[in-house]
Amino acid sequence: MPLTATDAAPPLRRTLLVIGIGAGDPNHLTLQAIEALNRADVFFIPEKRAEAGDLARIRRDLLARFVRDGAYRMVGYTMPRRASDGDYAEGVERWHEAIAAAFAALITDELGESQCGAFLVWGDPSLYDSTLRILERLVASGRFALDIEVIPGISAPQALAAKHGVALNAIGAPVLLTPGRRLAEGMAGEADGIVIMLEVREALAAADPDLELYWGANLGLPTEALVRGRLGDVIAEVERLRTELRAAQGWIFETALLRRRGG
Protein backbone atom coordinates (compact mmCIF):
# COMPACT_ATOMS: atom_id res chain seq x y z
CA MET A 1 0.00 0.00 0.00
CA PRO A 2 1.71 3.26 -1.11
CA LEU A 3 2.07 5.85 1.66
CA THR A 4 1.05 8.86 -0.41
CA ALA A 5 -2.12 10.89 -0.30
CA THR A 6 -4.54 11.03 -3.22
CA ASP A 7 -6.67 13.95 -4.35
CA ALA A 8 -9.82 11.89 -3.85
CA ALA A 9 -9.22 10.87 -0.24
CA PRO A 10 -8.85 13.33 2.66
CA PRO A 11 -6.48 12.35 5.50
CA LEU A 12 -7.85 9.66 7.78
CA ARG A 13 -8.30 11.08 11.29
CA ARG A 14 -7.68 8.70 14.17
CA THR A 15 -6.57 8.82 17.82
CA LEU A 16 -3.61 6.73 18.96
CA LEU A 17 -1.89 6.08 22.28
CA VAL A 18 1.76 4.99 22.33
CA ILE A 19 2.18 3.48 25.78
CA GLY A 20 5.50 2.57 27.35
CA ILE A 21 4.99 -0.62 29.35
CA GLY A 22 8.40 -0.95 30.98
CA ALA A 23 11.17 -3.49 30.70
CA GLY A 24 9.18 -6.62 31.52
CA ASP A 25 7.89 -6.51 35.09
CA PRO A 26 4.11 -5.83 35.20
CA ASN A 27 4.79 -3.57 38.18
CA HIS A 28 6.77 -1.27 35.87
CA LEU A 29 3.50 0.12 34.54
CA THR A 30 2.91 3.66 35.76
CA LEU A 31 -0.48 4.94 36.93
CA GLN A 32 -0.55 7.07 33.77
CA ALA A 33 0.01 3.98 31.63
CA ILE A 34 -2.78 2.08 33.39
CA GLU A 35 -5.17 4.98 32.84
CA ALA A 36 -4.19 5.03 29.17
CA LEU A 37 -4.82 1.29 28.83
CA ASN A 38 -8.35 1.89 30.07
CA ARG A 39 -8.96 4.57 27.43
CA ALA A 40 -8.10 2.41 24.42
CA ASP A 41 -10.62 0.46 22.36
CA VAL A 42 -8.19 -1.43 20.13
CA PHE A 43 -4.69 -2.71 20.97
CA PHE A 44 -2.28 -3.56 18.15
CA ILE A 45 -0.13 -6.54 19.24
CA PRO A 46 2.96 -7.76 17.31
CA GLU A 47 2.96 -11.55 16.93
CA LYS A 48 4.14 -14.47 14.76
CA ARG A 49 7.85 -14.58 15.68
CA ALA A 50 9.57 -16.42 18.53
CA GLU A 51 10.25 -13.37 20.68
CA ALA A 52 7.11 -11.59 19.45
CA GLY A 53 4.97 -14.52 20.55
CA ASP A 54 6.36 -14.42 24.08
CA LEU A 55 6.07 -10.64 24.30
CA ALA A 56 2.55 -10.74 22.85
CA ARG A 57 1.56 -13.06 25.67
CA ILE A 58 3.00 -10.64 28.22
CA ARG A 59 1.09 -7.76 26.62
CA ARG A 60 -2.14 -9.78 26.72
CA ASP A 61 -1.51 -10.59 30.39
CA LEU A 62 -1.04 -6.88 31.13
CA LEU A 63 -4.36 -6.06 29.52
CA ALA A 64 -6.15 -8.82 31.41
CA ARG A 65 -4.69 -7.55 34.67
CA PHE A 66 -5.04 -3.79 34.31
CA VAL A 67 -7.98 -3.04 31.99
CA ARG A 68 -11.00 -2.82 34.26
CA ASP A 69 -14.03 -3.56 32.09
CA GLY A 70 -12.47 -5.79 29.44
CA ALA A 71 -14.30 -3.94 26.66
CA TYR A 72 -11.42 -3.86 24.21
CA ARG A 73 -10.24 -5.65 21.10
CA MET A 74 -6.76 -6.99 20.31
CA VAL A 75 -5.51 -7.05 16.73
CA GLY A 76 -2.38 -9.07 16.03
CA TYR A 77 0.06 -8.27 13.25
CA THR A 78 3.38 -9.60 12.00
CA MET A 79 6.31 -7.25 12.53
CA PRO A 80 8.48 -7.18 9.38
CA ARG A 81 12.09 -8.25 9.81
CA ARG A 82 15.03 -5.99 9.09
CA ALA A 83 17.48 -7.37 6.56
CA SER A 84 20.87 -7.97 8.18
CA ASP A 85 22.90 -7.76 4.98
CA GLY A 86 23.80 -4.75 2.85
CA ASP A 87 23.99 -1.09 3.88
CA TYR A 88 22.70 -0.52 7.44
CA ALA A 89 20.92 2.79 6.77
CA GLU A 90 19.26 1.51 3.60
CA GLY A 91 18.16 -1.64 5.42
CA VAL A 92 16.57 0.39 8.21
CA GLU A 93 14.80 2.60 5.66
CA ARG A 94 13.28 -0.39 3.87
CA TRP A 95 12.34 -1.93 7.22
CA HIS A 96 10.59 1.22 8.41
CA GLU A 97 8.71 1.50 5.13
CA ALA A 98 7.45 -2.07 5.56
CA ILE A 99 6.37 -1.38 9.15
CA ALA A 100 4.65 1.83 8.04
CA ALA A 101 2.65 -0.13 5.47
CA ALA A 102 1.60 -2.59 8.19
CA PHE A 103 0.60 0.24 10.54
CA ALA A 104 -1.34 1.97 7.75
CA ALA A 105 -3.37 -1.17 7.14
CA LEU A 106 -4.06 -1.63 10.84
CA ILE A 107 -5.25 1.93 11.35
CA THR A 108 -7.32 1.95 8.15
CA ASP A 109 -8.94 -1.46 8.53
CA GLU A 110 -9.20 -2.00 12.29
CA LEU A 111 -9.76 1.39 13.95
CA GLY A 112 -13.12 3.15 13.76
CA GLU A 113 -13.47 6.91 13.54
CA SER A 114 -14.62 7.29 17.14
CA GLN A 115 -12.23 4.68 18.56
CA CYS A 116 -8.88 5.03 20.29
CA GLY A 117 -6.06 2.70 19.24
CA ALA A 118 -2.95 1.81 21.23
CA PHE A 119 0.54 0.46 20.63
CA LEU A 120 2.19 -1.09 23.70
CA VAL A 121 5.90 -0.31 23.49
CA TRP A 122 8.51 -2.30 25.38
CA GLY A 123 10.46 0.05 27.65
CA ASP A 124 9.96 3.70 26.71
CA PRO A 125 8.73 4.96 23.31
CA SER A 126 11.45 7.64 23.15
CA LEU A 127 14.46 5.34 23.55
CA TYR A 128 15.59 2.93 20.81
CA ASP A 129 12.08 2.24 19.57
CA SER A 130 10.76 3.21 16.14
CA THR A 131 7.00 3.39 16.76
CA LEU A 132 6.91 7.19 16.91
CA ARG A 133 9.06 7.52 13.77
CA ILE A 134 6.76 5.16 11.89
CA LEU A 135 3.66 7.12 12.90
CA GLU A 136 5.39 10.37 11.91
CA ARG A 137 6.02 8.79 8.52
CA LEU A 138 2.31 8.05 8.15
CA VAL A 139 1.41 11.66 8.96
CA ALA A 140 4.05 12.96 6.54
CA SER A 141 2.54 10.83 3.76
CA GLY A 142 -0.59 13.00 3.87
CA ARG A 143 -2.88 9.98 4.20
CA PHE A 144 -3.34 10.24 7.96
CA ALA A 145 -4.11 13.00 10.45
CA LEU A 146 -3.23 11.27 13.71
CA ASP A 147 -3.81 12.58 17.21
CA ILE A 148 -0.93 10.84 19.04
CA GLU A 149 -0.40 10.80 22.80
CA VAL A 150 2.80 9.32 24.23
CA ILE A 151 2.91 7.75 27.70
CA PRO A 152 6.48 7.21 28.97
CA GLY A 153 7.63 3.93 30.47
CA ILE A 154 10.51 2.58 32.53
CA SER A 155 13.38 1.98 30.12
CA ALA A 156 15.92 -0.83 30.11
CA PRO A 157 18.77 1.46 31.33
CA GLN A 158 16.64 2.56 34.28
CA ALA A 159 15.72 -1.03 35.12
CA LEU A 160 19.35 -2.16 34.79
CA ALA A 161 20.62 0.57 37.12
CA ALA A 162 17.91 -0.24 39.66
CA LYS A 163 18.66 -3.97 39.57
CA HIS A 164 22.34 -3.36 40.24
CA GLY A 165 21.71 -0.53 42.70
CA VAL A 166 23.94 1.96 40.90
CA ALA A 167 23.66 5.36 39.26
CA LEU A 168 24.13 5.50 35.51
CA ASN A 169 26.46 8.49 35.76
CA ALA A 170 29.45 9.45 37.84
CA ILE A 171 29.20 12.83 39.61
CA GLY A 172 29.00 15.60 37.02
CA ALA A 173 29.94 13.20 34.23
CA PRO A 174 28.13 12.46 30.94
CA VAL A 175 26.53 9.17 29.98
CA LEU A 176 26.55 7.82 26.43
CA LEU A 177 23.65 5.69 25.20
CA THR A 178 24.66 3.82 22.09
CA PRO A 179 24.16 0.69 20.01
CA GLY A 180 27.08 -1.66 20.44
CA ARG A 181 28.00 -1.38 16.78
CA ARG A 182 29.12 2.22 17.28
CA LEU A 183 31.12 1.40 20.40
CA ALA A 184 32.84 -1.47 18.60
CA GLU A 185 33.90 1.11 15.99
CA GLY A 186 35.59 3.13 18.72
CA MET A 187 33.00 5.87 19.37
CA ALA A 188 33.13 6.49 23.13
CA GLY A 189 33.68 10.25 23.36
CA GLU A 190 34.30 11.69 26.80
CA ALA A 191 31.61 9.66 28.59
CA ASP A 192 32.47 8.01 31.90
CA GLY A 193 29.39 5.77 31.65
CA ILE A 194 28.36 3.94 28.47
CA VAL A 195 24.94 2.27 28.21
CA ILE A 196 24.75 -0.29 25.39
CA MET A 197 21.21 -0.83 24.14
CA LEU A 198 21.74 -3.04 21.07
CA GLU A 199 24.49 -5.34 19.78
CA VAL A 200 25.80 -5.84 23.32
CA ARG A 201 27.94 -8.87 22.48
CA GLU A 202 29.93 -7.03 19.81
CA ALA A 203 30.52 -4.05 22.10
CA LEU A 204 31.72 -6.10 25.06
CA ALA A 205 34.09 -8.09 22.85
CA ALA A 206 35.73 -4.83 21.72
CA ALA A 207 35.72 -2.95 25.05
CA ASP A 208 38.58 -2.43 27.49
CA PRO A 209 38.55 -5.50 29.76
CA ASP A 210 39.43 -3.31 32.76
CA LEU A 211 36.09 -1.48 32.65
CA GLU A 212 33.41 -2.24 35.22
CA LEU A 213 30.45 -4.07 33.70
CA TYR A 214 26.83 -4.05 34.86
CA TRP A 215 24.94 -6.45 32.59
CA GLY A 216 21.35 -7.60 32.47
CA ALA A 217 19.26 -9.81 30.23
CA ASN A 218 15.47 -10.07 30.04
CA LEU A 219 15.11 -7.47 32.77
CA GLY A 220 11.90 -7.83 34.76
CA LEU A 221 11.04 -11.20 33.21
CA PRO A 222 11.14 -14.61 34.94
CA THR A 223 14.28 -15.44 32.92
CA GLU A 224 16.15 -12.35 34.11
CA ALA A 225 19.94 -12.71 34.49
CA LEU A 226 22.37 -10.21 36.05
CA VAL A 227 26.18 -10.01 36.10
CA ARG A 228 28.51 -7.33 37.45
CA GLY A 229 32.27 -7.03 37.86
CA ARG A 230 35.44 -6.27 35.95
CA LEU A 231 34.65 -6.96 32.29
CA GLY A 232 37.64 -9.20 31.74
CA ASP A 233 36.73 -11.30 34.78
CA VAL A 234 33.01 -11.78 34.08
CA ILE A 235 32.74 -11.86 30.28
CA ALA A 236 32.81 -15.67 30.23
CA GLU A 237 29.86 -15.80 32.65
CA VAL A 238 27.93 -13.34 30.48
CA GLU A 239 28.57 -15.48 27.41
CA ARG A 240 27.45 -18.63 29.26
CA LEU A 241 24.18 -17.02 30.37
CA ARG A 242 23.59 -15.54 26.92
CA THR A 243 24.02 -18.95 25.30
CA GLU A 244 21.73 -20.67 27.80
CA LEU A 245 18.95 -18.11 27.39
CA ARG A 246 19.08 -18.23 23.59
CA ALA A 247 18.99 -22.02 23.64
CA ALA A 248 16.03 -22.05 26.03
CA GLN A 249 13.79 -19.44 24.36
CA GLY A 250 15.35 -18.49 21.03
CA TRP A 251 15.90 -14.83 21.90
CA ILE A 252 17.43 -12.50 24.49
CA PHE A 253 17.13 -8.81 25.39
CA GLU A 254 20.44 -7.46 26.72
CA THR A 255 21.46 -4.14 28.21
CA ALA A 256 24.86 -3.24 29.62
CA LEU A 257 26.50 -0.36 31.47
CA LEU A 258 30.27 0.09 31.25
CA ARG A 259 32.05 2.45 33.64
CA ARG A 260 35.61 3.26 34.54
CA ARG A 261 36.49 1.32 37.67
CA GLY A 262 36.55 3.45 40.80
CA GLY A 263 34.63 6.25 39.08
mmCIF file of C-alpha atoms in Angstrom:
data_model
loop_
_atom_site.group_PDB
_atom_site.id
_atom_site.type_symbol
_atom_site.label_atom_id
_atom_site.label_comp_id
_atom_site.label_asym_id
_atom_site.label_seq_id
_atom_site.Cartn_x
_atom_site.Cartn_y
_atom_site.Cartn_z
ATOM 1 C CA MET A 1 0.000 0.000 0.000
ATOM 2 C CA PRO A 2 1.705 3.263 -1.114
ATOM 3 C CA LEU A 3 2.067 5.851 1.656
ATOM 4 C CA THR A 4 1.053 8.857 -0.412
ATOM 5 C CA ALA A 5 -2.123 10.890 -0.303
ATOM 6 C CA THR A 6 -4.539 11.032 -3.221
ATOM 7 C CA ASP A 7 -6.667 13.949 -4.347
ATOM 8 C CA ALA A 8 -9.821 11.885 -3.852
ATOM 9 C CA ALA A 9 -9.221 10.865 -0.239
ATOM 10 C CA PRO A 10 -8.846 13.331 2.662
ATOM 11 C CA PRO A 11 -6.485 12.349 5.499
ATOM 12 C CA LEU A 12 -7.851 9.659 7.782
ATOM 13 C CA ARG A 13 -8.297 11.080 11.294
ATOM 14 C CA ARG A 14 -7.676 8.704 14.168
ATOM 15 C CA THR A 15 -6.567 8.819 17.819
ATOM 16 C CA LEU A 16 -3.611 6.726 18.958
ATOM 17 C CA LEU A 17 -1.888 6.084 22.281
ATOM 18 C CA VAL A 18 1.761 4.994 22.331
ATOM 19 C CA ILE A 19 2.178 3.484 25.783
ATOM 20 C CA GLY A 20 5.504 2.567 27.350
ATOM 21 C CA ILE A 21 4.985 -0.625 29.349
ATOM 22 C CA GLY A 22 8.398 -0.945 30.982
ATOM 23 C CA ALA A 23 11.170 -3.488 30.697
ATOM 24 C CA GLY A 24 9.176 -6.619 31.521
ATOM 25 C CA ASP A 25 7.890 -6.514 35.090
ATOM 26 C CA PRO A 26 4.112 -5.828 35.198
ATOM 27 C CA ASN A 27 4.793 -3.568 38.175
ATOM 28 C CA HIS A 28 6.765 -1.271 35.871
ATOM 29 C CA LEU A 29 3.495 0.124 34.540
ATOM 30 C CA THR A 30 2.912 3.660 35.763
ATOM 31 C CA LEU A 31 -0.476 4.935 36.926
ATOM 32 C CA GLN A 32 -0.550 7.073 33.767
ATOM 33 C CA ALA A 33 0.006 3.980 31.635
ATOM 34 C CA ILE A 34 -2.782 2.075 33.395
ATOM 35 C CA GLU A 35 -5.171 4.985 32.838
ATOM 36 C CA ALA A 36 -4.192 5.029 29.168
ATOM 37 C CA LEU A 37 -4.817 1.287 28.830
ATOM 38 C CA ASN A 38 -8.347 1.885 30.065
ATOM 39 C CA ARG A 39 -8.962 4.569 27.432
ATOM 40 C CA ALA A 40 -8.097 2.413 24.425
ATOM 41 C CA ASP A 41 -10.615 0.463 22.362
ATOM 42 C CA VAL A 42 -8.192 -1.434 20.131
ATOM 43 C CA PHE A 43 -4.690 -2.712 20.967
ATOM 44 C CA PHE A 44 -2.283 -3.562 18.154
ATOM 45 C CA ILE A 45 -0.129 -6.539 19.242
ATOM 46 C CA PRO A 46 2.958 -7.764 17.311
ATOM 47 C CA GLU A 47 2.958 -11.555 16.928
ATOM 48 C CA LYS A 48 4.142 -14.467 14.759
ATOM 49 C CA ARG A 49 7.851 -14.581 15.681
ATOM 50 C CA ALA A 50 9.571 -16.424 18.532
ATOM 51 C CA GLU A 51 10.247 -13.366 20.679
ATOM 52 C CA ALA A 52 7.113 -11.586 19.446
ATOM 53 C CA GLY A 53 4.965 -14.518 20.549
ATOM 54 C CA ASP A 54 6.364 -14.420 24.076
ATOM 55 C CA LEU A 55 6.068 -10.644 24.304
ATOM 56 C CA ALA A 56 2.549 -10.740 22.846
ATOM 57 C CA ARG A 57 1.556 -13.061 25.672
ATOM 58 C CA ILE A 58 3.000 -10.639 28.218
ATOM 59 C CA ARG A 59 1.094 -7.764 26.621
ATOM 60 C CA ARG A 60 -2.141 -9.781 26.724
ATOM 61 C CA ASP A 61 -1.513 -10.587 30.385
ATOM 62 C CA LEU A 62 -1.038 -6.885 31.134
ATOM 63 C CA LEU A 63 -4.363 -6.060 29.516
ATOM 64 C CA ALA A 64 -6.154 -8.818 31.414
ATOM 65 C CA ARG A 65 -4.689 -7.552 34.670
ATOM 66 C CA PHE A 66 -5.042 -3.790 34.314
ATOM 67 C CA VAL A 67 -7.977 -3.043 31.992
ATOM 68 C CA ARG A 68 -10.996 -2.816 34.257
ATOM 69 C CA ASP A 69 -14.029 -3.556 32.086
ATOM 70 C CA GLY A 70 -12.470 -5.792 29.438
ATOM 71 C CA ALA A 71 -14.305 -3.944 26.656
ATOM 72 C CA TYR A 72 -11.415 -3.857 24.205
ATOM 73 C CA ARG A 73 -10.236 -5.650 21.096
ATOM 74 C CA MET A 74 -6.757 -6.995 20.314
ATOM 75 C CA VAL A 75 -5.513 -7.053 16.729
ATOM 76 C CA GLY A 76 -2.375 -9.070 16.034
ATOM 77 C CA TYR A 77 0.062 -8.272 13.251
ATOM 78 C CA THR A 78 3.383 -9.601 12.003
ATOM 79 C CA MET A 79 6.308 -7.247 12.528
ATOM 80 C CA PRO A 80 8.482 -7.178 9.384
ATOM 81 C CA ARG A 81 12.089 -8.249 9.815
ATOM 82 C CA ARG A 82 15.027 -5.987 9.087
ATOM 83 C CA ALA A 83 17.484 -7.374 6.555
ATOM 84 C CA SER A 84 20.875 -7.966 8.177
ATOM 85 C CA ASP A 85 22.896 -7.760 4.976
ATOM 86 C CA GLY A 86 23.805 -4.747 2.850
ATOM 87 C CA ASP A 87 23.987 -1.088 3.883
ATOM 88 C CA TYR A 88 22.704 -0.521 7.438
ATOM 89 C CA ALA A 89 20.921 2.794 6.768
ATOM 90 C CA GLU A 90 19.261 1.507 3.600
ATOM 91 C CA GLY A 91 18.163 -1.635 5.421
ATOM 92 C CA VAL A 92 16.572 0.386 8.205
ATOM 93 C CA GLU A 93 14.803 2.603 5.665
ATOM 94 C CA ARG A 94 13.278 -0.394 3.868
ATOM 95 C CA TRP A 95 12.335 -1.934 7.219
ATOM 96 C CA HIS A 96 10.592 1.224 8.413
ATOM 97 C CA GLU A 97 8.713 1.499 5.128
ATOM 98 C CA ALA A 98 7.446 -2.069 5.559
ATOM 99 C CA ILE A 99 6.367 -1.381 9.148
ATOM 100 C CA ALA A 100 4.653 1.828 8.039
ATOM 101 C CA ALA A 101 2.646 -0.127 5.470
ATOM 102 C CA ALA A 102 1.604 -2.593 8.186
ATOM 103 C CA PHE A 103 0.600 0.243 10.537
ATOM 104 C CA ALA A 104 -1.340 1.973 7.752
ATOM 105 C CA ALA A 105 -3.370 -1.172 7.138
ATOM 106 C CA LEU A 106 -4.063 -1.629 10.844
ATOM 107 C CA ILE A 107 -5.252 1.929 11.345
ATOM 108 C CA THR A 108 -7.321 1.945 8.147
ATOM 109 C CA ASP A 109 -8.944 -1.464 8.534
ATOM 110 C CA GLU A 110 -9.198 -2.001 12.286
ATOM 111 C CA LEU A 111 -9.761 1.388 13.955
ATOM 112 C CA GLY A 112 -13.123 3.153 13.760
ATOM 113 C CA GLU A 113 -13.466 6.912 13.538
ATOM 114 C CA SER A 114 -14.618 7.290 17.141
ATOM 115 C CA GLN A 115 -12.226 4.684 18.565
ATOM 116 C CA CYS A 116 -8.878 5.033 20.286
ATOM 117 C CA GLY A 117 -6.064 2.697 19.244
ATOM 118 C CA ALA A 118 -2.952 1.810 21.228
ATOM 119 C CA PHE A 119 0.543 0.458 20.630
ATOM 120 C CA LEU A 120 2.188 -1.087 23.699
ATOM 121 C CA VAL A 121 5.899 -0.306 23.487
ATOM 122 C CA TRP A 122 8.515 -2.297 25.380
ATOM 123 C CA GLY A 123 10.456 0.055 27.647
ATOM 124 C CA ASP A 124 9.964 3.699 26.708
ATOM 125 C CA PRO A 125 8.730 4.964 23.312
ATOM 126 C CA SER A 126 11.449 7.638 23.148
ATOM 127 C CA LEU A 127 14.459 5.338 23.548
ATOM 128 C CA TYR A 128 15.587 2.929 20.811
ATOM 129 C CA ASP A 129 12.079 2.243 19.573
ATOM 130 C CA SER A 130 10.756 3.213 16.145
ATOM 131 C CA THR A 131 7.000 3.385 16.756
ATOM 132 C CA LEU A 132 6.912 7.188 16.909
ATOM 133 C CA ARG A 133 9.064 7.521 13.775
ATOM 134 C CA ILE A 134 6.764 5.157 11.891
ATOM 135 C CA LEU A 135 3.664 7.117 12.899
ATOM 136 C CA GLU A 136 5.392 10.370 11.911
ATOM 137 C CA ARG A 137 6.021 8.794 8.521
ATOM 138 C CA LEU A 138 2.310 8.049 8.147
ATOM 139 C CA VAL A 139 1.414 11.665 8.955
ATOM 140 C CA ALA A 140 4.055 12.956 6.542
ATOM 141 C CA SER A 141 2.543 10.826 3.763
ATOM 142 C CA GLY A 142 -0.594 12.995 3.874
ATOM 143 C CA ARG A 143 -2.883 9.977 4.200
ATOM 144 C CA PHE A 144 -3.336 10.243 7.961
ATOM 145 C CA ALA A 145 -4.114 13.000 10.449
ATOM 146 C CA LEU A 146 -3.234 11.269 13.709
ATOM 147 C CA ASP A 147 -3.813 12.576 17.211
ATOM 148 C CA ILE A 148 -0.934 10.843 19.036
ATOM 149 C CA GLU A 149 -0.404 10.800 22.798
ATOM 150 C CA VAL A 150 2.795 9.320 24.233
ATOM 151 C CA ILE A 151 2.909 7.755 27.699
ATOM 152 C CA PRO A 152 6.481 7.208 28.969
ATOM 153 C CA GLY A 153 7.628 3.927 30.470
ATOM 154 C CA ILE A 154 10.508 2.582 32.532
ATOM 155 C CA SER A 155 13.380 1.980 30.120
ATOM 156 C CA ALA A 156 15.922 -0.832 30.112
ATOM 157 C CA PRO A 157 18.767 1.457 31.333
ATOM 158 C CA GLN A 158 16.636 2.560 34.284
ATOM 159 C CA ALA A 159 15.721 -1.027 35.119
ATOM 160 C CA LEU A 160 19.352 -2.156 34.788
ATOM 161 C CA ALA A 161 20.623 0.569 37.115
ATOM 162 C CA ALA A 162 17.913 -0.244 39.656
ATOM 163 C CA LYS A 163 18.656 -3.973 39.573
ATOM 164 C CA HIS A 164 22.342 -3.362 40.243
ATOM 165 C CA GLY A 165 21.712 -0.527 42.705
ATOM 166 C CA VAL A 166 23.942 1.960 40.904
ATOM 167 C CA ALA A 167 23.655 5.363 39.263
ATOM 168 C CA LEU A 168 24.132 5.501 35.508
ATOM 169 C CA ASN A 169 26.463 8.490 35.759
ATOM 170 C CA ALA A 170 29.455 9.455 37.840
ATOM 171 C CA ILE A 171 29.204 12.832 39.610
ATOM 172 C CA GLY A 172 29.005 15.603 37.024
ATOM 173 C CA ALA A 173 29.937 13.200 34.226
ATOM 174 C CA PRO A 174 28.127 12.460 30.941
ATOM 175 C CA VAL A 175 26.529 9.171 29.976
ATOM 176 C CA LEU A 176 26.548 7.822 26.435
ATOM 177 C CA LEU A 177 23.651 5.690 25.205
ATOM 178 C CA THR A 178 24.656 3.817 22.088
ATOM 179 C CA PRO A 179 24.160 0.692 20.007
ATOM 180 C CA GLY A 180 27.083 -1.656 20.440
ATOM 181 C CA ARG A 181 28.002 -1.382 16.779
ATOM 182 C CA ARG A 182 29.118 2.218 17.281
ATOM 183 C CA LEU A 183 31.120 1.401 20.399
ATOM 184 C CA ALA A 184 32.845 -1.466 18.598
ATOM 185 C CA GLU A 185 33.900 1.109 15.988
ATOM 186 C CA GLY A 186 35.595 3.132 18.721
ATOM 187 C CA MET A 187 33.003 5.869 19.374
ATOM 188 C CA ALA A 188 33.126 6.487 23.134
ATOM 189 C CA GLY A 189 33.677 10.253 23.356
ATOM 190 C CA GLU A 190 34.295 11.692 26.804
ATOM 191 C CA ALA A 191 31.611 9.665 28.594
ATOM 192 C CA ASP A 192 32.466 8.010 31.902
ATOM 193 C CA GLY A 193 29.392 5.773 31.649
ATOM 194 C CA ILE A 194 28.356 3.941 28.474
ATOM 195 C CA VAL A 195 24.940 2.275 28.208
ATOM 196 C CA ILE A 196 24.752 -0.286 25.394
ATOM 197 C CA MET A 197 21.207 -0.833 24.138
ATOM 198 C CA LEU A 198 21.741 -3.035 21.074
ATOM 199 C CA GLU A 199 24.489 -5.341 19.782
ATOM 200 C CA VAL A 200 25.798 -5.840 23.316
ATOM 201 C CA ARG A 201 27.938 -8.868 22.484
ATOM 202 C CA GLU A 202 29.934 -7.029 19.811
ATOM 203 C CA ALA A 203 30.517 -4.046 22.096
ATOM 204 C CA LEU A 204 31.717 -6.095 25.059
ATOM 205 C CA ALA A 205 34.091 -8.086 22.849
ATOM 206 C CA ALA A 206 35.731 -4.830 21.718
ATOM 207 C CA ALA A 207 35.719 -2.947 25.052
ATOM 208 C CA ASP A 208 38.579 -2.426 27.492
ATOM 209 C CA PRO A 209 38.546 -5.505 29.763
ATOM 210 C CA ASP A 210 39.434 -3.312 32.762
ATOM 211 C CA LEU A 211 36.087 -1.475 32.652
ATOM 212 C CA GLU A 212 33.408 -2.241 35.224
ATOM 213 C CA LEU A 213 30.448 -4.071 33.695
ATOM 214 C CA TYR A 214 26.827 -4.052 34.864
ATOM 215 C CA TRP A 215 24.943 -6.448 32.590
ATOM 216 C CA GLY A 216 21.352 -7.596 32.471
ATOM 217 C CA ALA A 217 19.262 -9.809 30.226
ATOM 218 C CA ASN A 218 15.470 -10.070 30.043
ATOM 219 C CA LEU A 219 15.106 -7.466 32.774
ATOM 220 C CA GLY A 220 11.904 -7.831 34.762
ATOM 221 C CA LEU A 221 11.036 -11.202 33.214
ATOM 222 C CA PRO A 222 11.137 -14.611 34.940
ATOM 223 C CA THR A 223 14.279 -15.437 32.921
ATOM 224 C CA GLU A 224 16.153 -12.346 34.114
ATOM 225 C CA ALA A 225 19.939 -12.710 34.486
ATOM 226 C CA LEU A 226 22.370 -10.212 36.053
ATOM 227 C CA VAL A 227 26.178 -10.012 36.104
ATOM 228 C CA ARG A 228 28.512 -7.327 37.445
ATOM 229 C CA GLY A 229 32.273 -7.029 37.856
ATOM 230 C CA ARG A 230 35.442 -6.266 35.947
ATOM 231 C CA LEU A 231 34.654 -6.965 32.292
ATOM 232 C CA GLY A 232 37.643 -9.203 31.735
ATOM 233 C CA ASP A 233 36.733 -11.297 34.777
ATOM 234 C CA VAL A 234 33.005 -11.779 34.083
ATOM 235 C CA ILE A 235 32.738 -11.860 30.275
ATOM 236 C CA ALA A 236 32.812 -15.670 30.231
ATOM 237 C CA GLU A 237 29.862 -15.797 32.645
ATOM 238 C CA VAL A 238 27.930 -13.343 30.482
ATOM 239 C CA GLU A 239 28.569 -15.483 27.413
ATOM 240 C CA ARG A 240 27.451 -18.626 29.258
ATOM 241 C CA LEU A 241 24.176 -17.019 30.368
ATOM 242 C CA ARG A 242 23.586 -15.542 26.921
ATOM 243 C CA THR A 243 24.022 -18.947 25.299
ATOM 244 C CA GLU A 244 21.725 -20.671 27.799
ATOM 245 C CA LEU A 245 18.953 -18.106 27.386
ATOM 246 C CA ARG A 246 19.078 -18.229 23.593
ATOM 247 C CA ALA A 247 18.987 -22.018 23.642
ATOM 248 C CA ALA A 248 16.027 -22.050 26.026
ATOM 249 C CA GLN A 249 13.795 -19.444 24.356
ATOM 250 C CA GLY A 250 15.351 -18.489 21.033
ATOM 251 C CA TRP A 251 15.904 -14.825 21.896
ATOM 252 C CA ILE A 252 17.426 -12.502 24.490
ATOM 253 C CA PHE A 253 17.128 -8.812 25.393
ATOM 254 C CA GLU A 254 20.436 -7.463 26.724
ATOM 255 C CA THR A 255 21.460 -4.138 28.211
ATOM 256 C CA ALA A 256 24.863 -3.238 29.616
ATOM 257 C CA LEU A 257 26.504 -0.363 31.469
ATOM 258 C CA LEU A 258 30.271 0.089 31.247
ATOM 259 C CA ARG A 259 32.048 2.447 33.636
ATOM 260 C CA ARG A 260 35.610 3.263 34.542
ATOM 261 C CA ARG A 261 36.492 1.324 37.668
ATOM 262 C CA GLY A 262 36.555 3.450 40.799
ATOM 263 C CA GLY A 263 34.633 6.248 39.081
#
